Amino acid sequence: MRKLFYIIVTICCIVSCARMGSPDGGWYDDTPPSVVGSTPDDRGVNVKVHKVTINFDEYIKLEDAQNKVIVSPPQIEQVEIKAAGRRIIVDLKDSLKENTTYTIDFSDAISDNNEGNPMGNYTFSFSTGDHIDTLEVSGYCLNAENLEPIKGMLVGLYDSFEDSLFHKQPMMRVSRTNGSGRFTIKGVAPGTYRCFALQDNDGDYVFGQKSEMIAFNHDSITPSWRHDIRQDTIWRDSLHIANILQVAYTHFLPDDITLLCFQEPQTDRYLLKTERKDPNRLGIFFTYGNDTLPRLRGLNFDSEDAFILEASQKKDTLTYWLADTALVNQDTLVIEKTFLMTDSLGHLVEFTDTTEFVSKTPYAKRLKEKQKEYDEWKKEQDKKKKHDEPYDSVMPTRHLSVRWSVQNQMDPNQRCFFEAPEPLSHCDSAAFHLVSVIDSVETPVDFHLRQVGVRRYEVVADWQQQVSYQLTVDSAAMHSIYGSPTKKMEQKFKVRHEDEFAFLAVEISGVETTDSVIVQLLDNQGKVVRQSLTDASGVAEFVYLKPLKYYIRAYIDRNGNGQWDTGIYDQDLQPESVYYNREPVECKAKWEATRQWNLTATPRYRQKPMAITKQKPDKEKQLRNRNINRAREKGIEYLQNNRQN
């Protein structure tokens, strides 16, 4: 019995130990894969083989190799890249050039198979000659319009300063940018170079399409190096530093090349589409606007005075309202269009074609729906009549609904306008009545109506702060082109006092001239809220600012057209310079402030605040921070490769 008792106890202990339980949150495996060998050797010389095999210490994944892996010099024939288990095989299909250093830049394409830890910017290199070039140059690619880092941009070098090479000859050595817009071109020989960036849509390594984003400058680059020391910070957690190490390394220069990327104006004009979503209007859409508007001729109707045109600001979107209800009721309108379009030589020429604009909702169906609406109304009125209740003998007129820009309160600098859903044929200013209301006393206020479109009018008056207003519009004051009148309308609102707002003055310096600087205030999404042109002293003023946090951007309005303009490579024209202030400004009510801003004091690649940067860094840093965050949860210190229990 005693033996049996010990056996039972032992079995119970074993079962208890084997019982599944929830882990308490151990350390993540944050060690990236490492190379344990290769054929040929990394940085080997006198290499003649086309196939490269790289072995790793663990199973690996290769992500999007065709786009992320870059071979320099660029290969005309597609490189074959495969990952299998713990190895990567790269097969170069082109013939190898003599006495040339080859680099295979994997960027962040390699990660371990379990936790997805990226290896980082790994580059394999070899030389077909008796020495290998080891210099490097690095920098950043930013969108010239908003200083956003651009991921996946191709960056390369030329050793010639002939401008036409960018159009006809592949770059010598290339790399791609990571999630921070950072690039490093390796395997560079001593010499002098120019640096270019290209969004290579067709894979030919040359700038051949206007749709490709590019960057260029005339700065010469001379690669060099020096011995240097950097500080590596060991973090105890996300807020506290455990140690700072002094690490010696080879510092390659230049390491701060900044390429401002842009897309040339898309002046190739062609017809995108035509549509007739609603029976009463036609839509014609172009890729690019032009002051010469299309000529329309009706083939199955009289097009004389048949349309009312509403064009977008750039005149690339044209809406033709049908002025005659008979045309609205016609299901198919056949129209001959004559418009300017780019030919094969890039010239604007007249082009004529014919389009059938077919209403999505046939007239018979619309008529049936109106009849159904009338029958329901008639049934309701007959019911009221039967019960001796008030009823309508005539079906009510369809009234025009108008949208007002002002509701209960209006800022002192805000515009008061109204917009109709369809073009207006009549707007009687005498039917508009504006009064101020002070202590219940109504006083007429002078104003005038200003037409700002076929559907919009602005009410212009000398608005007074802290004053309540009442705008009354008589019934039938406005009529649409289809005869629909407006109802009587009454809009009450009050103009806010300036004490509810902030005032901000931005003093600009650091550029040759401040006469043409446009300063913009952005919200926390990076959208422009307000903008102001600097005065003769370089100051941009913002009045009646709502109490919010703003970010500040500026650009040099080189041609004075009030908008940012891109560059043109063949005209040696750079895009207009854009700058960001790193620090946001918090505006408060009854608050006046002045912000001094030297536009060029901070390098461009460090200017844009991370809070409004859309392109975030790659996931490598996020993955490596997991153990730091886990250590903070445990309340202990975490050191990379020296974990504490």
XYZ file of C-alpha atoms in Angstrom:
645
model
C 0.000 0.000 0.000
C 2.855 2.351 0.822
C 4.458 1.737 -2.572
C 1.106 2.243 -4.268
C 0.678 5.547 -2.401
C 4.090 6.829 -3.589
C 3.301 5.809 -7.159
C -0.011 7.712 -7.106
C 1.648 10.838 -5.640
C 4.385 10.716 -8.272
C 1.852 10.406 -11.100
C -0.145 13.362 -9.723
C 2.997 15.518 -9.581
C 3.895 14.623 -13.148
C 0.376 15.438 -14.363
C 0.404 18.707 -12.408
C 3.732 19.727 -13.918
C 2.527 18.925 -17.418
C -0.664 20.951 -17.113
C -0.872 23.817 -19.595
C -0.749 27.353 -18.223
C -0.683 30.909 -19.519
C 2.777 32.414 -20.035
C 3.577 35.497 -18.003
C 5.054 37.396 -20.951
C 8.643 36.457 -21.690
C 11.163 38.152 -23.935
C 10.590 38.407 -27.652
C 13.215 37.029 -29.986
C 14.485 40.333 -31.348
C 17.748 39.027 -32.802
C 17.791 39.441 -36.583
C 19.296 36.761 -38.819
C 23.016 36.948 -39.509
C 25.209 35.707 -42.351
C 27.369 32.649 -41.605
C 28.943 32.222 -45.023
C 28.633 32.837 -48.745
C 29.840 31.753 -52.153
C 31.698 33.757 -53.363
C 32.975 35.471 -50.214
C 31.451 38.793 -49.264
C 33.822 41.508 -50.525
C 35.656 38.890 -52.549
C 37.836 39.903 -55.510
C 38.530 38.379 -58.938
C 35.041 36.863 -58.933
C 33.929 35.293 -62.221
C 30.753 33.394 -61.241
C 27.256 34.763 -61.849
C 25.523 32.965 -59.008
C 25.766 34.205 -55.398
C 24.694 32.012 -52.462
C 24.355 33.554 -48.986
C 23.870 31.329 -45.901
C 22.205 32.444 -42.646
C 22.100 31.166 -39.062
C 18.313 30.653 -39.111
C 15.375 30.293 -41.449
C 14.696 33.523 -43.288
C 12.029 35.246 -45.378
C 12.671 37.447 -48.409
C 9.978 40.069 -48.931
C 9.212 41.686 -52.309
C 12.652 40.950 -53.721
C 11.901 42.319 -57.199
C 11.252 45.792 -55.814
C 13.432 45.919 -52.710
C 16.649 44.235 -53.855
C 18.875 46.463 -55.978
C 21.945 45.326 -57.908
C 24.660 47.800 -58.894
C 25.667 48.363 -61.611
C 22.012 48.111 -62.799
C 21.184 44.901 -64.662
C 19.424 45.056 -68.007
C 18.143 41.475 -67.719
C 16.016 40.695 -64.680
C 18.024 39.240 -61.789
C 16.702 35.962 -60.387
C 16.492 36.022 -56.575
C 15.259 33.067 -54.515
C 15.066 32.301 -50.785
C 15.042 28.720 -49.555
C 15.316 27.763 -45.889
C 18.488 29.350 -44.545
C 19.913 30.620 -47.822
C 19.391 33.177 -50.563
C 20.489 32.548 -54.135
C 21.035 35.462 -56.533
C 21.585 34.662 -60.209
C 22.963 37.548 -62.311
C 21.851 37.063 -65.914
C 23.907 39.885 -67.482
C 27.559 39.394 -68.383
C 29.904 40.660 -65.677
C 31.930 43.789 -66.391
C 35.675 43.681 -65.885
C 37.300 45.404 -62.901
C 33.928 46.376 -61.474
C 32.556 46.286 -57.939
C 29.085 44.701 -57.717
C 26.752 45.333 -54.807
C 23.505 43.515 -54.003
C 21.533 45.802 -51.717
C 18.780 43.850 -49.916
C 17.467 46.909 -48.064
C 15.010 45.600 -45.423
C 13.836 42.635 -47.501
C 15.424 39.971 -45.243
C 13.834 38.980 -41.926
C 13.742 35.873 -39.747
C 10.967 33.380 -40.297
C 9.583 33.372 -36.741
C 9.312 36.911 -35.350
C 9.846 38.830 -38.585
C 12.908 40.678 -37.232
C 14.362 42.609 -40.167
C 18.044 42.180 -40.823
C 18.408 45.860 -41.628
C 20.063 47.385 -44.644
C 22.209 44.432 -45.641
C 24.442 44.696 -48.717
C 26.556 41.936 -50.288
C 29.448 43.006 -52.526
C 32.172 41.486 -54.683
C 34.566 42.626 -57.398
C 35.508 41.191 -60.756
C 38.906 42.904 -60.456
C 41.754 42.715 -57.970
C 40.315 45.330 -55.608
C 36.900 46.317 -54.314
C 35.444 49.822 -54.013
C 34.140 50.458 -50.493
C 33.167 54.131 -50.355
C 29.573 55.092 -49.569
C 27.353 58.146 -49.932
C 23.996 58.569 -48.242
C 21.192 61.028 -47.681
C 17.446 61.508 -47.936
C 14.729 61.708 -50.588
C 11.847 64.024 -49.719
C 8.732 65.053 -51.566
C 9.496 68.620 -52.635
C 5.899 69.735 -52.044
C 5.460 68.573 -48.451
C 8.883 67.202 -47.325
C 7.380 63.740 -46.831
C 10.019 60.980 -46.836
C 9.608 58.844 -49.965
C 10.012 55.104 -49.611
C 11.244 52.959 -52.504
C 12.775 55.799 -54.521
C 15.644 54.783 -56.796
C 18.761 56.906 -56.135
C 21.913 56.739 -58.238
C 25.152 58.347 -59.328
C 26.652 59.572 -62.605
C 30.346 60.342 -63.005
C 29.550 62.680 -65.900
C 27.908 66.108 -65.605
C 26.163 65.883 -68.972
C 22.467 66.596 -68.320
C 21.186 64.379 -71.136
C 22.571 61.222 -69.475
C 19.549 61.119 -67.152
C 17.375 60.596 -70.235
C 19.442 57.995 -72.060
C 21.913 56.132 -69.829
C 21.312 54.071 -66.649
C 22.864 55.348 -63.446
C 26.203 53.799 -62.458
C 25.457 52.816 -58.873
C 21.991 52.740 -57.348
C 20.122 52.222 -54.110
C 16.546 52.532 -52.810
C 15.173 54.621 -49.979
C 13.705 53.078 -46.833
C 10.654 54.169 -44.840
C 12.495 57.237 -43.558
C 13.470 58.294 -47.082
C 17.068 57.325 -46.249
C 19.358 55.855 -48.912
C 22.935 54.574 -48.911
C 24.804 53.949 -52.152
C 27.640 51.480 -51.527
C 30.578 50.211 -53.523
C 31.473 53.676 -54.804
C 34.899 54.297 -56.322
C 36.893 57.500 -55.636
C 35.848 60.317 -57.961
C 33.332 63.106 -58.456
C 29.658 62.407 -59.062
C 26.188 63.864 -59.444
C 23.265 62.322 -57.586
C 19.777 61.756 -59.021
C 16.549 60.169 -57.793
C 13.995 58.407 -59.968
C 10.646 56.715 -59.449
C 11.437 54.171 -62.129
C 8.013 53.122 -63.428
C 9.286 51.218 -66.458
C 12.429 49.675 -64.935
C 14.939 51.124 -67.405
C 16.892 53.225 -64.859
C 16.506 56.402 -66.962
C 14.073 59.317 -66.840
C 11.767 58.684 -69.763
C 8.235 59.463 -68.558
C 6.733 62.664 -67.178
C 4.751 60.587 -64.713
C 7.992 59.472 -63.032
C 8.930 61.416 -59.914
C 12.513 62.687 -60.064
C 15.073 64.766 -58.194
C 18.279 66.416 -59.355
C 20.745 69.103 -58.409
C 24.054 70.414 -59.678
C 26.068 69.772 -56.512
C 29.155 67.667 -57.122
C 29.708 64.785 -54.699
C 33.180 63.576 -53.752
C 32.995 60.445 -51.549
C 35.381 60.294 -48.584
C 35.718 58.696 -45.154
C 37.191 59.259 -41.723
C 37.543 57.443 -38.416
C 34.824 58.576 -36.053
C 33.086 57.750 -32.793
C 29.370 57.600 -32.233
C 27.318 57.264 -29.084
C 25.060 54.227 -28.785
C 22.339 54.716 -26.204
C 21.154 51.740 -24.143
C 17.649 52.412 -22.872
C 16.328 51.050 -19.599
C 12.829 51.777 -20.861
C 11.235 54.265 -23.224
C 12.014 57.160 -20.851
C 15.241 56.271 -19.014
C 18.781 55.719 -20.299
C 20.765 52.797 -18.881
C 24.126 53.545 -20.491
C 25.823 55.433 -23.318
C 28.565 53.588 -25.178
C 31.369 55.089 -27.282
C 31.657 53.074 -30.502
C 34.369 53.578 -33.130
C 33.285 53.310 -36.755
C 34.185 54.360 -40.301
C 32.251 57.501 -41.184
C 31.515 57.758 -44.903
C 30.823 61.203 -46.355
C 28.717 62.886 -47.569
C 25.912 61.426 -45.448
C 23.360 64.237 -45.686
C 22.570 64.527 -49.399
C 19.022 65.878 -49.643
C 17.112 65.248 -52.864
C 13.795 67.068 -53.279
C 11.619 64.917 -55.508
C 8.886 66.189 -57.783
C 6.722 65.224 -60.699
C 6.778 67.479 -63.737
C 3.548 69.228 -64.796
C 1.316 66.760 -66.569
C 0.673 68.846 -69.664
C -0.297 65.863 -71.803
C -3.992 66.565 -72.279
C -6.508 63.944 -73.170
C -10.109 63.130 -72.416
C -10.549 61.058 -69.268
C -14.271 60.355 -69.379
C -17.750 61.691 -70.090
C -20.850 61.049 -68.029
C -24.482 61.914 -67.459
C -25.119 60.860 -63.888
C -28.111 63.169 -63.604
C -30.556 63.884 -66.448
C -29.999 67.651 -66.204
C -26.210 67.815 -66.536
C -23.324 66.441 -68.564
C -19.803 65.927 -67.285
C -16.591 66.103 -69.341
C -13.283 65.359 -67.605
C -9.760 66.071 -68.899
C -6.350 65.206 -67.494
C -5.295 68.834 -67.770
C -7.181 72.114 -68.072
C -6.956 74.655 -70.869
C -8.346 78.147 -71.396
C -9.652 77.071 -74.784
C -12.866 75.302 -73.866
C -14.445 72.529 -75.980
C -17.000 73.362 -78.672
C -20.128 71.260 -78.463
C -22.603 70.677 -81.299
C -25.836 68.736 -80.877
C -26.448 66.115 -83.555
C -29.957 65.113 -82.518
C -31.026 68.410 -80.929
C -30.507 72.148 -81.295
C -27.496 73.009 -79.128
C -27.886 76.799 -79.534
C -28.024 78.211 -75.964
C -28.593 74.686 -74.699
C -25.915 74.668 -71.983
C -24.844 76.593 -68.902
C -21.189 75.837 -68.207
C -19.741 75.355 -64.718
C -15.970 74.833 -64.835
C -13.546 73.840 -62.080
C -10.751 76.219 -61.136
C -8.228 74.358 -63.307
C -10.804 73.900 -66.095
C -10.133 70.190 -66.232
C -13.633 69.289 -64.992
C -16.504 70.777 -66.998
C -20.179 70.496 -66.067
C -22.719 71.423 -68.729
C -26.153 72.091 -67.243
C -29.003 71.576 -69.699
C -30.914 74.864 -69.856
C -34.064 73.421 -71.457
C -36.267 70.893 -69.637
C -37.105 69.323 -73.005
C -33.448 68.283 -73.266
C -33.496 67.063 -69.669
C -36.339 64.753 -70.623
C -34.522 63.469 -73.711
C -32.840 60.198 -72.746
C -30.030 60.297 -75.330
C -28.133 63.388 -76.453
C -25.661 62.877 -79.282
C -22.960 65.543 -79.162
C -19.991 66.311 -81.368
C -17.094 67.576 -79.222
C -14.127 69.537 -80.560
C -11.347 70.027 -78.011
C -7.575 70.319 -77.641
C -5.662 67.106 -77.064
C -1.956 66.206 -77.043
C -0.776 64.326 -80.114
C 2.052 61.779 -80.383
C 4.610 64.599 -80.720
C 3.449 66.304 -77.534
C 1.655 69.168 -79.291
C -1.859 70.380 -78.538
C -4.077 69.835 -81.582
C -7.821 69.974 -82.157
C -9.575 66.655 -81.959
C -13.220 65.905 -82.753
C -15.284 62.948 -81.653
C -18.917 62.058 -81.011
C -20.422 60.980 -77.690
C -23.836 59.664 -76.780
C -24.816 61.021 -73.357
C -27.399 58.585 -72.033
C -29.364 59.392 -68.901
C -28.929 56.749 -66.207
C -32.590 57.112 -65.286
C -34.843 57.001 -68.405
C -37.520 59.654 -68.732
C -40.297 57.031 -68.653
C -39.087 55.799 -65.289
C -38.829 59.335 -63.921
C -42.322 60.076 -65.207
C -43.623 56.934 -63.531
C -42.010 57.946 -60.239
C -43.581 61.415 -60.463
C -46.971 59.847 -61.178
C -46.563 57.576 -58.161
C -45.657 60.567 -56.016
C -48.720 62.422 -57.310
C -51.032 59.447 -56.693
C -49.843 59.153 -53.096
C -50.346 62.874 -52.543
C -53.823 62.728 -54.145
C -54.777 59.778 -51.967
C -53.715 61.673 -48.855
C -55.689 64.775 -49.872
C -58.814 62.740 -50.661
C -58.562 61.161 -47.236
C -58.376 64.590 -45.590
C -61.334 65.804 -47.702
C -63.415 62.792 -46.679
C -62.865 63.584 -43.000
C -63.565 67.293 -43.506
C -59.921 68.182 -42.777
C -58.011 70.988 -44.527
C -56.558 69.767 -47.803
C -54.613 71.095 -50.802
C -56.294 71.303 -54.168
C -53.000 71.752 -56.000
C -49.856 69.695 -55.492
C -47.184 71.825 -53.780
C -44.404 73.247 -55.926
C -40.952 71.694 -55.625
C -38.867 74.317 -53.850
C -35.177 74.919 -54.266
C -33.044 74.015 -51.253
C -30.244 76.505 -50.534
C -27.145 75.807 -48.434
C -25.830 78.642 -46.234
C -22.195 78.868 -45.204
C -23.034 80.489 -41.849
C -25.150 78.901 -39.143
C -25.426 80.420 -35.648
C -22.078 82.219 -35.379
C -19.663 83.777 -37.837
C -15.997 84.698 -37.543
C -15.192 88.370 -38.220
C -13.270 87.446 -41.387
C -15.622 84.702 -42.554
C -17.522 84.979 -45.827
C -21.289 84.642 -45.828
C -22.560 82.929 -48.983
C -25.292 80.605 -50.164
C -25.211 77.906 -52.805
C -28.060 76.354 -54.781
C -28.062 72.740 -56.039
C -28.572 73.884 -59.644
C -27.874 77.091 -61.624
C -29.961 80.145 -60.828
C -31.777 82.091 -63.518
C -33.081 84.784 -61.188
C -31.891 86.286 -57.906
C -33.746 89.404 -56.708
C -31.524 91.390 -54.357
C -34.542 93.506 -53.338
C -36.006 90.389 -51.720
C -33.024 90.144 -49.345
C -33.298 92.019 -46.029
C -30.399 92.273 -43.590
C -30.810 93.854 -40.144
C -28.646 94.080 -37.047
C -30.326 93.208 -33.762
C -29.102 95.152 -30.718
C -31.226 95.052 -27.561
C -34.149 93.736 -29.632
C -33.913 96.789 -31.903
C -33.635 95.930 -35.592
C -31.602 98.292 -37.772
C -31.284 97.853 -41.545
C -27.728 97.119 -42.696
C -26.308 98.035 -46.090
C -25.056 95.068 -48.116
C -24.827 93.819 -51.661
C -24.950 90.442 -53.374
C -21.970 89.317 -55.403
C -22.278 86.404 -57.797
C -19.301 84.039 -57.558
C -20.581 81.210 -59.760
C -23.619 79.934 -61.580
C -24.906 78.504 -58.291
C -23.333 80.712 -55.608
C -23.820 84.262 -54.298
C -21.944 86.053 -51.518
C -23.525 88.477 -49.048
C -21.042 91.345 -48.599
C -21.463 93.695 -45.622
C -19.442 95.551 -42.991
C -19.805 92.961 -40.243
C -19.460 94.228 -36.674
C -18.135 92.105 -33.835
C -20.506 90.918 -31.092
C -23.486 92.019 -33.166
C -26.395 89.734 -33.991
C -27.791 89.788 -37.514
C -30.897 88.497 -39.180
C -31.020 87.852 -42.903
C -34.504 87.359 -44.339
C -35.093 86.218 -47.902
C -38.611 86.508 -49.340
C -40.214 83.523 -51.000
C -39.486 83.174 -54.713
C -36.475 85.493 -54.366
C -34.505 82.989 -56.424
C -35.444 80.669 -59.243
C -33.446 77.859 -60.782
C -33.128 77.522 -64.548
C -35.841 74.853 -64.282
C -38.285 77.257 -62.631
C -38.019 75.974 -59.061
C -38.432 78.873 -56.553
C -37.027 79.180 -53.066
C -39.074 79.246 -49.910
C -38.984 82.138 -47.502
C -35.777 81.843 -45.516
C -34.541 83.364 -42.303
C -30.977 83.085 -41.074
C -29.879 84.408 -37.674
C -26.264 84.588 -36.640
C -23.866 86.522 -34.453
C -20.360 87.736 -35.256
C -17.858 86.549 -32.686
C -15.672 88.970 -30.734
C -11.937 89.154 -31.386
C -11.272 88.116 -27.760
C -12.317 84.597 -28.749
C -9.384 84.392 -31.158
C -5.609 84.527 -31.213
C -3.158 86.614 -33.240
C 0.081 85.215 -34.638
C 2.910 86.956 -36.464
C 5.627 84.862 -38.137
C 8.904 86.657 -38.863
C 10.784 84.995 -41.720
C 14.567 85.007 -42.192
C 17.298 82.810 -43.660
C 16.473 83.287 -47.359
C 17.648 85.824 -49.915
C 14.293 87.564 -50.164
C 11.163 87.401 -48.022
C 8.965 89.329 -50.459
C 7.530 86.180 -52.023
C 7.239 83.838 -49.038
C 3.801 82.360 -48.375
C 3.374 81.119 -44.811
C 0.725 78.494 -44.109
C -0.836 77.216 -40.889
C -1.686 73.513 -40.820
C -3.973 71.478 -38.584
C -2.961 68.246 -36.857
C -3.658 66.345 -40.088
C -1.268 68.521 -42.079
C -4.052 70.278 -44.009
C -3.762 73.991 -44.778
C -6.064 76.067 -42.558
C -4.844 79.587 -43.332
C -2.120 81.218 -45.367
C -0.597 84.668 -45.592
C 1.956 86.408 -47.802
C 4.820 88.074 -45.972
C 4.975 91.851 -46.061
C 8.000 93.993 -46.989
C 9.626 93.287 -43.617
C 9.220 89.530 -43.972
C 6.322 89.168 -41.521
C 3.203 87.074 -42.148
C 0.257 87.936 -39.914
C -2.681 85.745 -38.952
C -5.691 87.366 -37.317
C -8.801 85.764 -35.843
C -7.157 82.403 -35.300
C -9.214 79.806 -33.503
C -7.593 78.584 -30.259
C -5.899 75.453 -31.582
C -2.462 73.945 -32.119
C -1.019 74.775 -35.532
C 1.985 73.624 -37.538
C 3.766 76.109 -39.788
C 4.883 75.624 -43.382
C 6.238 78.123 -45.895
C 7.193 78.109 -49.545
C 8.911 80.539 -51.873
C 6.312 81.720 -54.398
C 8.864 82.256 -57.138
C 6.431 83.332 -59.868
C 3.934 85.090 -57.593
C 0.907 83.053 -58.660
C -0.150 82.224 -55.112
C 0.339 78.474 -55.406
C 3.192 75.975 -55.140
C 4.744 75.051 -58.493
C 6.723 71.966 -59.400
C 9.948 71.760 -61.415
C 10.893 70.864 -65.007
C 14.121 68.947 -65.606
C 14.814 69.960 -69.217
C 14.412 73.630 -68.269
C 16.750 73.184 -65.279
C 13.862 74.391 -63.116
C 13.700 73.208 -59.524
C 10.363 73.088 -57.664
C 9.567 76.011 -55.398
C 11.292 75.596 -52.031
C 9.180 74.367 -49.118
C 10.037 74.592 -45.411
C 8.502 73.329 -42.164
C 8.902 74.643 -38.635
C 9.632 71.731 -36.327
C 7.779 73.164 -33.343
C 3.985 73.592 -33.371
C 2.460 76.763 -32.006
C -0.372 76.605 -29.469
C -2.765 79.502 -29.979
C -5.059 80.590 -27.156
C -7.933 83.041 -26.919
C -6.895 86.683 -26.243
C -3.359 85.611 -27.109
C -0.849 87.469 -29.272
C 2.501 85.987 -30.202
C 5.393 86.407 -32.592
C 7.402 83.478 -33.898
C 10.880 84.050 -35.387
C 11.708 81.476 -38.019
C 14.964 81.010 -39.901
C 13.849 78.798 -42.787
C 17.266 77.269 -43.447
C 18.590 76.883 -39.890
C 17.527 73.218 -39.755
C 18.390 70.756 -42.563
C 15.377 70.054 -44.735
C 15.252 66.333 -43.887
C 14.836 67.192 -40.185
C 12.225 69.909 -40.555
C 8.854 68.190 -40.870
C 7.316 67.314 -37.475
C 6.773 63.576 -37.032
C 3.229 64.228 -35.779
C 2.100 65.262 -39.281
C 4.446 63.010 -41.253
C 2.407 60.385 -43.082
C 5.309 58.143 -44.142
C 6.475 56.567 -40.881
C 9.813 54.722 -40.422
C 9.919 51.026 -41.241
C 8.842 48.389 -38.733
C 12.414 47.474 -37.657
C 12.495 50.019 -34.840
C 8.995 49.072 -33.704
C 9.948 45.396 -33.458
C 13.109 46.123 -31.510
C 11.198 48.311 -29.057
C 8.944 45.414 -28.026
C 11.382 44.173 -25.388
C 11.937 47.701 -24.089
C 8.200 48.015 -23.600
C 8.057 44.545 -21.998
C 10.850 45.589 -19.598
C 8.925 48.700 -18.655
C 5.907 46.502 -17.855
C 8.110 44.338 -15.602
C 9.777 47.387 -14.033
C 13.290 46.124 -14.822
C 16.203 47.111 -17.013
C 16.512 45.681 -20.515
C 19.839 45.459 -22.323
C 20.045 44.100 -25.876
C 21.632 40.584 -25.905
C 21.928 40.724 -22.090
C 18.405 40.060 -20.859
C 17.676 39.957 -17.148
C 15.149 37.545 -15.616
